[in-house]
Coordinates of C-alpha atoms and ligand atoms in Angstrom, one line a residue:
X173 CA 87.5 -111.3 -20.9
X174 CA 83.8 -110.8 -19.9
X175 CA 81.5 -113.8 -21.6
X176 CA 78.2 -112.5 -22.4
X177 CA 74.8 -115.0 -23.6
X178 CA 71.8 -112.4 -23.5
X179 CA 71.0 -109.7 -25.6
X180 CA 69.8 -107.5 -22.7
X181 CA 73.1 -108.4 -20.9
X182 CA 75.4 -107.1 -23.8
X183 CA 73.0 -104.0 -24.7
X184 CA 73.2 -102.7 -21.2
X185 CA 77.1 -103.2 -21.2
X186 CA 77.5 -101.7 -24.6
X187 CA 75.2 -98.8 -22.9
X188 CA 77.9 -98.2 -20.1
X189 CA 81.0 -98.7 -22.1
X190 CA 79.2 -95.6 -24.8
X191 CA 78.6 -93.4 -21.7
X192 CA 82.5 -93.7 -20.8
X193 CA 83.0 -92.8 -24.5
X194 CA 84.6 -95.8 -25.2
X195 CA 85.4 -96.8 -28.9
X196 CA 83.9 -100.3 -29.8
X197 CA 85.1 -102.9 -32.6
X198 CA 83.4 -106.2 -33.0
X199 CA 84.0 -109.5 -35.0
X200 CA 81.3 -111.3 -35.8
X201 CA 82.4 -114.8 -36.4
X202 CA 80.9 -118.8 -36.2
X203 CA 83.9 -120.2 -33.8
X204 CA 85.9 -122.7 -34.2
X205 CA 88.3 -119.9 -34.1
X206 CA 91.8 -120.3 -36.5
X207 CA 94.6 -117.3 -37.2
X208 CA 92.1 -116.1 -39.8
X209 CA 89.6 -114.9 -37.3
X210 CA 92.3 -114.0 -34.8
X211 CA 93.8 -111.8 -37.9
X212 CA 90.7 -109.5 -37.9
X213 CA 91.1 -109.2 -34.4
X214 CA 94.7 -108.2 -34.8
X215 CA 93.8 -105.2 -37.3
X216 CA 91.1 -103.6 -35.5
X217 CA 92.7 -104.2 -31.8
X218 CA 94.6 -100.8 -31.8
X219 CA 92.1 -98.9 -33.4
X220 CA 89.6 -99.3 -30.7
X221 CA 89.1 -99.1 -26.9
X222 CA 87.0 -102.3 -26.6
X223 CA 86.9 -105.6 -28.9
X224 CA 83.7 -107.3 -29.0
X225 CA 83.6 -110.9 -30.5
X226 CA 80.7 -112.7 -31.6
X227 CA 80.5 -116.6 -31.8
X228 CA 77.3 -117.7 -33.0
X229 CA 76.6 -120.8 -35.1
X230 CA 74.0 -118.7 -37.2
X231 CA 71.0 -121.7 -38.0
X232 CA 69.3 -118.9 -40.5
X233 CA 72.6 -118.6 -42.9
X234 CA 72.5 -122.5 -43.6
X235 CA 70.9 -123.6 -46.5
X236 CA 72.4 -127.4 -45.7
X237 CA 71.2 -128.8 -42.4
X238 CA 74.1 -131.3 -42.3
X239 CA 76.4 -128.4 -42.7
X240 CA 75.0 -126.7 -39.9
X241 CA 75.0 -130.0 -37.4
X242 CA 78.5 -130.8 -38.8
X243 CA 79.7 -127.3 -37.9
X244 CA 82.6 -127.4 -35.2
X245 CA 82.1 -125.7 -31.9
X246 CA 85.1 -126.3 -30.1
X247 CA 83.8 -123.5 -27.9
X248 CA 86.4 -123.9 -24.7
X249 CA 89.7 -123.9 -27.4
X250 CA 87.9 -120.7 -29.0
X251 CA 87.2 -118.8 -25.6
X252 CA 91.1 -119.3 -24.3
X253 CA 92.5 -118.0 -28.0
X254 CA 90.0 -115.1 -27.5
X255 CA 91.4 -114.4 -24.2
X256 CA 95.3 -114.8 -25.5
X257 CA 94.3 -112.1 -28.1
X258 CA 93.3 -109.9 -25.6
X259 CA 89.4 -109.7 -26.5
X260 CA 87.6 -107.8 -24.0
X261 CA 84.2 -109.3 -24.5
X262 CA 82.7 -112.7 -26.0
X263 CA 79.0 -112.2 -26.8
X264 CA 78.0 -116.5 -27.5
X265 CA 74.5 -116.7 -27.0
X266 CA 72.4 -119.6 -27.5
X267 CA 69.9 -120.2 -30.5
X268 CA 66.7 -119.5 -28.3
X269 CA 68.1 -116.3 -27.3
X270 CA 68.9 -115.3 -30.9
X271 CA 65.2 -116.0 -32.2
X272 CA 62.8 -116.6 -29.7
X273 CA 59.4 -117.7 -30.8
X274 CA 57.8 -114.4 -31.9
X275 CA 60.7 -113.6 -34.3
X276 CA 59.5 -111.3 -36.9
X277 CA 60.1 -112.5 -40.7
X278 CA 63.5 -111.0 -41.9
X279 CA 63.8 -109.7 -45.4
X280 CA 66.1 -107.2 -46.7
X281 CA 66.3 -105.9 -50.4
X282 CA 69.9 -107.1 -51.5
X283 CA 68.9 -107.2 -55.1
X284 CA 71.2 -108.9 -57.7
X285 CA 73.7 -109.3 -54.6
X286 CA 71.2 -112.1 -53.4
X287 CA 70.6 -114.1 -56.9
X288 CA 74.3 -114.4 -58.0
X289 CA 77.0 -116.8 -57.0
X290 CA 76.8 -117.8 -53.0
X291 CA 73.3 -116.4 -53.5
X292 CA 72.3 -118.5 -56.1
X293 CA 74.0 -121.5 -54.8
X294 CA 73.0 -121.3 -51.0
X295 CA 69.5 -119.7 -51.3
X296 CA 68.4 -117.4 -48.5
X297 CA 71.9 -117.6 -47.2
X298 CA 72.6 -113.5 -47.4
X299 CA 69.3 -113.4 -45.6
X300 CA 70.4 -115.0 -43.0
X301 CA 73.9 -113.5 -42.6
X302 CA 72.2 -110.1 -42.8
X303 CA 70.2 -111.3 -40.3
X304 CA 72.3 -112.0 -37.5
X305 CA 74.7 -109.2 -38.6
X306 CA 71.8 -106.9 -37.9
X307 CA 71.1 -107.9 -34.5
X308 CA 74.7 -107.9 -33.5
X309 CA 75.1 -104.4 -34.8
X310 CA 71.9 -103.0 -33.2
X311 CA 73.4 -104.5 -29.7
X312 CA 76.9 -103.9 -29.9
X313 CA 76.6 -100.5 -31.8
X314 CA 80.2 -100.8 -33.4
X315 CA 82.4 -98.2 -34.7
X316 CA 84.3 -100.5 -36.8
X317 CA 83.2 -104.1 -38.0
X318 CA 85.5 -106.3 -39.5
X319 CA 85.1 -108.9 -42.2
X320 CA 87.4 -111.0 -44.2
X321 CA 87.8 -110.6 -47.8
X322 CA 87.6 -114.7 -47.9
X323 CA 83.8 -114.1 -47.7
X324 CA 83.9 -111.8 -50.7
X325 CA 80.5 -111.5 -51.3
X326 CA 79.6 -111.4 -48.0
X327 CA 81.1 -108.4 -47.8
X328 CA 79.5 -106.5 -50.4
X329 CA 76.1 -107.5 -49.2
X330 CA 77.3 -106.2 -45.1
X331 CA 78.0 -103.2 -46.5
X332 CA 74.9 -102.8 -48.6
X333 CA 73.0 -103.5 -45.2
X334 CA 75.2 -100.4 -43.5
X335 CA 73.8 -98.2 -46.4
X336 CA 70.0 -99.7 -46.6
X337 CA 70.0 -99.5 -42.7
X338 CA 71.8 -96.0 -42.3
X339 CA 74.2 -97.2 -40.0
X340 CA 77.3 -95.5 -38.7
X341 CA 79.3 -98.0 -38.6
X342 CA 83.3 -97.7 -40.8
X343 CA 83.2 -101.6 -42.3
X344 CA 87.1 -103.3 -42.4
X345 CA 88.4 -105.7 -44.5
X346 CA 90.9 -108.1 -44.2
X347 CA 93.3 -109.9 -46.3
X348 CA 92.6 -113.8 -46.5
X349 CA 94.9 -115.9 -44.4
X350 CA 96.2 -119.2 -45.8
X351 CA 98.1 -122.1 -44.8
X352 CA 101.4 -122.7 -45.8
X353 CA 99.9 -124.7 -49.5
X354 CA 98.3 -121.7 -49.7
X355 CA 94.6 -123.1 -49.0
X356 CA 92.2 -120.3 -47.7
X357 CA 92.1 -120.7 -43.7
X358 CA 88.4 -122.0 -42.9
X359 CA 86.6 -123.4 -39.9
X360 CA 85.2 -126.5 -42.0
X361 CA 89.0 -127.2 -43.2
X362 CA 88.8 -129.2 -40.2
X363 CA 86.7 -131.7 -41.9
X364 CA 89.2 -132.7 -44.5
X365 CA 91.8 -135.4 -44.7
X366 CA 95.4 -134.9 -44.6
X367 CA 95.1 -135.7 -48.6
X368 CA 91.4 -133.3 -48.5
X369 CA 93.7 -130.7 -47.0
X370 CA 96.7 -131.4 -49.7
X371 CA 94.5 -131.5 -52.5
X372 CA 92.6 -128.3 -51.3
X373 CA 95.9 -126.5 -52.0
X374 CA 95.2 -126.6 -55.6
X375 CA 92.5 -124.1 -55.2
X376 CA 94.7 -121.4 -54.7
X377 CA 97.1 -122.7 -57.0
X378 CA 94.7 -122.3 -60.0
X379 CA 93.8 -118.9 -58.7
X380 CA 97.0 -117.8 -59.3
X381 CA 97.4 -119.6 -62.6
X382 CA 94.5 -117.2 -63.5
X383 CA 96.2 -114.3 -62.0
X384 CA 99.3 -114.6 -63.9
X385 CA 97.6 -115.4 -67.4
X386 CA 94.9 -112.7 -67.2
X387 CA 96.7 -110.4 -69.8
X388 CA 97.2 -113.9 -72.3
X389 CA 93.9 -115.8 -72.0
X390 CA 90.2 -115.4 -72.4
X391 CA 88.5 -115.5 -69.3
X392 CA 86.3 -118.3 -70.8
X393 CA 89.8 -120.3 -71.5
X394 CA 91.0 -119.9 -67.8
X395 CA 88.0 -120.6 -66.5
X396 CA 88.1 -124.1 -68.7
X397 CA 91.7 -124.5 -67.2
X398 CA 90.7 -124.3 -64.0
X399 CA 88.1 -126.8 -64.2
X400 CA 89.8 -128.8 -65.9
X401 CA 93.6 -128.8 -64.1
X402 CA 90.8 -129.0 -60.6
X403 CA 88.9 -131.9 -61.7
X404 CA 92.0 -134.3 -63.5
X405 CA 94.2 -134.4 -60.9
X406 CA 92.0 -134.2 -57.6
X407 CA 88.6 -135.6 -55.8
X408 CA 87.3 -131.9 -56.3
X409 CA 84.4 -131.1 -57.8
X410 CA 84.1 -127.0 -59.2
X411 CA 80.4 -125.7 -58.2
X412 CA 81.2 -122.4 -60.0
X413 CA 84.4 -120.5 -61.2
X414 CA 83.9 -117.2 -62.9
X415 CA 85.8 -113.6 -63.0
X416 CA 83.9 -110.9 -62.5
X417 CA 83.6 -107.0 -62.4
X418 CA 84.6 -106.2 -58.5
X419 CA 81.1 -103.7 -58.4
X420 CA 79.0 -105.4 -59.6
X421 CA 80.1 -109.3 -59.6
X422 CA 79.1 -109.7 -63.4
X423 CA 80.8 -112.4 -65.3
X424 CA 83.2 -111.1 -67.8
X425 CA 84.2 -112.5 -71.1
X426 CA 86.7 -109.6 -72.0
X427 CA 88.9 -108.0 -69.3
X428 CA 88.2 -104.3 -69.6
X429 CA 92.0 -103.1 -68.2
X430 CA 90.3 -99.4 -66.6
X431 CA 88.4 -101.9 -64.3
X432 CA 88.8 -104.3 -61.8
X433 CA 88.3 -108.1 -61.5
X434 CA 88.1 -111.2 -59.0
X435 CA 88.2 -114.2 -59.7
X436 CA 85.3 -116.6 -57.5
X437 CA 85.1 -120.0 -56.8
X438 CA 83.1 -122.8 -54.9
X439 CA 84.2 -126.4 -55.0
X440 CA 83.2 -129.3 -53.2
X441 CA 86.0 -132.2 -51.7
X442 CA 85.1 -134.6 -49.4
X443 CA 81.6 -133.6 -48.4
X444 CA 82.7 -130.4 -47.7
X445 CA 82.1 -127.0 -49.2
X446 CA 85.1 -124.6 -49.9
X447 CA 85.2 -121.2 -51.0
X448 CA 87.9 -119.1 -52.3
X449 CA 88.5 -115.9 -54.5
X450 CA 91.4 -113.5 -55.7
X451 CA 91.9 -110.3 -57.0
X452 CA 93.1 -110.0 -60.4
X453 CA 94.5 -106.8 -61.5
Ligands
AMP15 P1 83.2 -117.4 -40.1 O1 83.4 -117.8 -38.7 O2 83.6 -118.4 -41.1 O3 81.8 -116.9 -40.3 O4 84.1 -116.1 -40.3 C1 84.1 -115.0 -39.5 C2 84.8 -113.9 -40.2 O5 86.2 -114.3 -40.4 C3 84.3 -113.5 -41.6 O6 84.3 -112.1 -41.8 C4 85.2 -114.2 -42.5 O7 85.3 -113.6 -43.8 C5 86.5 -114.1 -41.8 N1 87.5 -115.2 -42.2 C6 87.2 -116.5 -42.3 N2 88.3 -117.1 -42.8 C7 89.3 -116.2 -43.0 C8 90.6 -116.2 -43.5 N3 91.2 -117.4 -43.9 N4 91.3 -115.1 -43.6 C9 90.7 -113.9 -43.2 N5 89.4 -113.8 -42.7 C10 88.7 -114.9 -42.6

């Protein structure tokens, strides 16, 4: 595995590897690498000739500066389950080399995308993600970029910056990967207790609730169960819960059965932020 930290480094090897016609996949992540990360590897590992992996602790993307310093970077542990998962190149570059001094200001138009749900609650946030995702595409010049459907959201607003930027690159999403509780696989996991982990596990639990009673209850009345079952019988606190529309991420307060619906939530246990959603019908 070749270990790349400049721009101009990775360009020029990107330039090479697209002269040999060579396919190229990349995987942006923040380290502190777990079998969710290594899954999206897995998927787009036979469909290209090179993997590129990204780890970059992205500054602009955090709206909590004690999230960002708390953020693990167990960067040696990462690089050897890189290499056991045959990625062919790490691109980890340092902050400076990401925004030197003269960065230009970074705004894209992600409309409602940017005011609703993660957007509201970490302002500036998408900016940042579409940010860094920008410069990694413009250097690595993918094919295929993969994403996990854990960051729903995020997804939508990556591929909203393929289509604003014209890019030609096929966007891949992959199923979330959870533990055995069934608690969405996450670098800052690794913050929690045993009994943080354990009562995380009831995330998932009350998306299913919601899941299985979408045909029987209101969406306002799940909603209310889900804060409530959450909030009685663990330290976790609900930031938002709400099903919505999969286009557009509205809230719904009927369930229209020729769409489709997720159901998204944000919690807070132990100091640490957790995210989670699920497909409904
Ligand atoms: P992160 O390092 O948290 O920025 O995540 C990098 C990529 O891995 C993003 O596309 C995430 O959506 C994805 N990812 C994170 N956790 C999981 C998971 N449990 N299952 C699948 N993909 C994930």
């Amino acid at each position: 595995m070749k270990i790349v930290k400049t721009i101009k480094e990775l360009k020029a090897l990107i330039s090479r590897l697209k002269e040999e016609k060579k396919t190229i996949g990349l995987v942006p992540t923040m380290g502190a690498l777990h079998q969710g990360h290594i899954s999206l590897i897995t998927h787009i590992r036979p469909q290209v000739d090179i993997l590129v992996c990204s780890i970059f602790v992205n500054p602009t993307q955090f709206n909590d500066s004690d999230d960002l310093i708390k953020y693990p970077r167990p960067i040696e542990k990462d690089k050897q389950l890189l290499k056991e998962n045959s990625c062919d190149i790490l691109f980890h570059p340092s902050v400076e080399e990401i925004y030197p001094n003269n960065e230009p200001h970074w705004h894209l138009e992600l409309g409602e995308l940017e005011n609703i749900w993660e957007g509201e609650h970490r302002p500036g946030h998408f900016q940042g993600v579409t940010q860094i995702v920008y410069k990694l595409f413009e250097s690595v010049r993918p094919d295929i970029a993969c994403f996990g459907q854990k960051d729903f959201q995020q997804v939508m607003v990556i591929q909203k910056l393929i289509e604003l930027k014209k890019l030609p690159i096929k966007l891949s999403v992959c199923p979330t990967l959870r533990n055995q509780e069934g608690l969405a696989l996450s670098s800052r996991n690794q913050r929690l207790s045993a009994k943080g982990l354990h009562e995380a596990s009831e995330i998932y639990k009350s998306l299913q609730y919601v899941q299985k009673n979408i045909c029987d209850k209101t969406p306002q009345l799940l909603i209310q169960d889900v804060k409530e079952k959450l909030e009685t019988n663990s330290a976790i606190e609900v930031e938002y819960v709400a099903i919505c529309e999969v286009k557009s991420l509205h809230e719904v307060n009927v369930i229209d059965p020729t769409k489709k619906h997720v159901i998204l939530i944000a919690v807070w246990l132990e100091g640490v932020r957790l995210i989670d959603n699920l497909l409904l019908n």
